[in-house]
CSV table of N, CA and C in Angstrom, one decimal:
chain,number,residue,atom,x,y,z
T,1,MET,N,0.8,-1.2,0.0
T,1,MET,CA,0.0,0.0,0.0
T,1,MET,C,0.9,1.3,0.0
T,2,LEU,N,1.9,1.2,0.8
T,2,LEU,CA,2.8,2.4,0.8
T,2,LEU,C,3.5,2.6,-0.5
T,3,VAL,N,3.9,1.6,-1.2
T,3,VAL,CA,4.5,1.7,-2.5
T,3,VAL,C,3.5,2.3,-3.5
T,4,LYS,N,2.3,1.9,-3.5
T,4,LYS,CA,1.3,2.4,-4.3
T,4,LYS,C,1.1,3.9,-4.1
T,5,CYS,N,1.0,4.3,-2.8
T,5,CYS,CA,0.9,5.7,-2.5
T,5,CYS,C,2.0,6.5,-3.0
T,6,LEU,N,3.2,6.0,-2.8
T,6,LEU,CA,4.4,6.8,-3.3
T,6,LEU,C,4.4,6.8,-4.8
T,7,GLU,N,4.0,5.8,-5.5
T,7,GLU,CA,3.9,5.8,-7.0
T,7,GLU,C,3.0,6.9,-7.5
T,8,VAL,N,1.8,7.0,-6.8
T,8,VAL,CA,0.8,8.0,-7.2
T,8,VAL,C,1.4,9.4,-7.0
T,9,LEU,N,2.0,9.6,-5.8
T,9,LEU,CA,2.6,10.9,-5.5
T,9,LEU,C,3.7,11.3,-6.5
T,10,ASP,N,4.5,10.3,-6.9
T,10,ASP,CA,5.6,10.5,-7.9
T,10,ASP,C,5.0,10.9,-9.2
T,11,ARG,N,3.9,10.1,-9.6
T,11,ARG,CA,3.3,10.4,-10.9
T,11,ARG,C,2.8,11.8,-11.1
T,12,TYR,N,2.3,12.4,-10.0
T,12,TYR,CA,1.8,13.7,-10.0
T,12,TYR,C,2.8,14.8,-9.5
T,13,ASP,N,4.0,14.4,-9.5
T,13,ASP,CA,5.1,15.3,-9.1
T,13,ASP,C,4.9,15.9,-7.7
T,14,GLU,N,4.4,15.1,-6.8
T,14,GLU,CA,4.2,15.5,-5.4
T,14,GLU,C,5.3,15.0,-4.5
T,15,HIS,N,6.5,15.4,-4.9
T,15,HIS,CA,7.7,14.9,-4.2
T,15,HIS,C,7.8,15.3,-2.8
T,16,GLY,N,7.4,16.5,-2.5
T,16,GLY,CA,7.4,17.0,-1.1
T,16,GLY,C,6.4,16.2,-0.2
T,17,ALA,N,5.3,15.9,-0.7
T,17,ALA,CA,4.3,15.0,0.0
T,17,ALA,C,4.9,13.6,0.2
T,18,ALA,N,5.6,13.1,-0.8
T,18,ALA,CA,6.2,11.8,-0.7
T,18,ALA,C,7.2,11.7,0.4
T,19,VAL,N,8.0,12.8,0.6
T,19,VAL,CA,9.0,12.9,1.6
T,19,VAL,C,8.3,12.8,3.0
T,20,HIS,N,7.2,13.5,3.1
T,20,HIS,CA,6.5,13.5,4.4
T,20,HIS,C,5.9,12.2,4.7
T,21,VAL,N,5.4,11.5,3.7
T,21,VAL,CA,4.9,10.1,3.9
T,21,VAL,C,6.0,9.2,4.4
T,22,CYS,N,7.1,9.3,3.8
T,22,CYS,CA,8.3,8.4,4.2
T,22,CYS,C,8.7,8.8,5.6
T,23,ALA,N,8.7,10.1,5.9
T,23,ALA,CA,9.1,10.5,7.3
T,23,ALA,C,8.1,10.0,8.3
T,24,GLY,N,6.8,10.0,8.0
T,24,GLY,CA,5.8,9.5,8.9
T,24,GLY,C,5.9,8.0,9.1
T,25,TYR,N,6.2,7.3,8.0
T,25,TYR,CA,6.4,5.9,8.1
T,25,TYR,C,7.6,5.5,8.9
T,26,GLU,N,8.7,6.3,8.8
T,26,GLU,CA,9.9,6.0,9.6
T,26,GLU,C,9.6,6.2,11.1
T,27,ARG,N,8.8,7.3,11.4
T,27,ARG,CA,8.4,7.5,12.8
T,27,ARG,C,7.5,6.3,13.3
T,28,LEU,N,6.6,5.9,12.4
T,28,LEU,CA,5.7,4.8,12.8
T,28,LEU,C,6.4,3.5,13.2
T,29,ILE,N,7.4,3.2,12.4
T,29,ILE,CA,8.2,1.9,12.7
T,29,ILE,C,9.4,2.1,13.6
T,30,GLY,N,9.6,3.4,14.0
T,30,GLY,CA,10.7,3.6,15.0
T,30,GLY,C,12.1,3.7,14.3
T,31,ALA,N,12.1,3.9,13.0
T,31,ALA,CA,13.4,4.0,12.3
T,31,ALA,C,14.0,5.4,12.6
T,32,PRO,N,15.4,5.5,12.5
T,32,PRO,CA,16.0,6.8,12.7
T,32,PRO,C,15.5,7.7,11.5
T,33,SER,N,15.5,9.0,11.8
T,33,SER,CA,15.1,10.0,10.8
T,33,SER,C,16.1,9.9,9.6
T,34,THR,N,15.8,10.6,8.5
T,34,THR,CA,16.7,10.6,7.4
T,34,THR,C,18.0,11.3,7.7
T,35,MET,N,17.9,12.3,8.5
T,35,MET,CA,19.2,13.0,8.9
T,35,MET,C,20.0,12.2,9.9
T,36,GLU,N,19.3,11.5,10.8
T,36,GLU,CA,20.1,10.6,11.7
T,36,GLU,C,20.8,9.4,10.9
T,37,GLN,N,20.0,8.9,9.9
T,37,GLN,CA,20.6,7.9,9.1
T,37,GLN,C,21.9,8.4,8.3
T,38,TRP,N,21.8,9.6,7.8
T,38,TRP,CA,22.9,10.2,7.1
T,38,TRP,C,24.1,10.4,8.0
T,39,TYR,N,23.8,10.9,9.2
T,39,TYR,CA,24.9,11.0,10.2
T,39,TYR,C,25.6,9.7,10.4
T,40,MET,N,24.8,8.7,10.7
T,40,MET,CA,25.4,7.3,11.0
T,40,MET,C,26.2,6.8,9.8
T,41,MET,N,25.7,7.1,8.5
T,41,MET,CA,26.4,6.6,7.4
T,41,MET,C,27.7,7.3,7.2
T,42,THR,N,27.9,8.5,7.7
T,42,THR,CA,29.1,9.3,7.6
T,42,THR,C,30.0,9.2,8.8
T,43,GLY,N,29.8,8.2,9.7
T,43,GLY,CA,30.6,7.9,10.8
T,43,GLY,C,30.4,8.8,12.0
T,44,ARG,N,29.2,9.3,12.1
T,44,ARG,CA,28.8,10.1,13.3
T,44,ARG,C,27.7,9.4,14.1
T,45,GLY,N,27.4,9.9,15.3
T,45,GLY,CA,26.3,9.4,16.0
T,45,GLY,C,25.0,10.0,15.5
T,46,PRO,N,23.9,9.5,15.9
T,46,PRO,CA,22.6,10.1,15.4
T,46,PRO,C,22.4,11.5,15.7
T,47,ASP,N,23.1,12.1,16.7
T,47,ASP,CA,23.0,13.5,17.0
T,47,ASP,C,23.9,14.4,16.2
T,48,GLY,N,24.7,13.8,15.3
T,48,GLY,CA,25.6,14.5,14.4
T,48,GLY,C,27.0,14.7,14.9
T,49,GLU,N,27.2,14.3,16.1
T,49,GLU,CA,28.6,14.4,16.7
T,49,GLU,C,29.5,13.3,16.2
T,50,TYR,N,30.7,13.7,15.9
T,50,TYR,CA,31.7,12.7,15.5
T,50,TYR,C,32.0,11.7,16.6
T,51,LEU,N,32.1,10.4,16.3
T,51,LEU,CA,32.3,9.4,17.3
T,51,LEU,C,33.8,9.3,17.6
T,52,GLU,N,34.2,9.0,18.8
T,52,GLU,CA,35.6,8.9,19.1
T,52,GLU,C,36.2,7.7,18.6
T,53,ASP,N,37.5,7.7,18.2
T,53,ASP,CA,38.2,6.5,17.7
T,53,ASP,C,37.6,5.8,16.6
T,54,GLY,N,36.8,6.5,15.7
T,54,GLY,CA,36.2,5.9,14.6
T,54,GLY,C,35.1,4.9,14.9
T,55,GLU,N,34.6,4.9,16.1
T,55,GLU,CA,33.6,3.9,16.6
T,55,GLU,C,32.3,4.2,15.7
T,56,GLN,N,31.7,3.1,15.2
T,56,GLN,CA,30.5,3.2,14.4
T,56,GLN,C,29.4,2.5,15.2
T,57,ARG,N,28.2,3.1,15.0
T,57,ARG,CA,27.0,2.5,15.7
T,57,ARG,C,26.1,1.8,14.7
């Protein structure tokens, strides 16, 4: 159902709404926010602070 919703939003160039749908879904399932995920992929903690000694979470 989520995929269908995002396909419709994409078809009508409602990219902003699609981002909000994804953010809501992330919150619903307890996933880190997009920004937190980006921080973690770049070697930082979810709060954006660099981790000591290259520690990854």
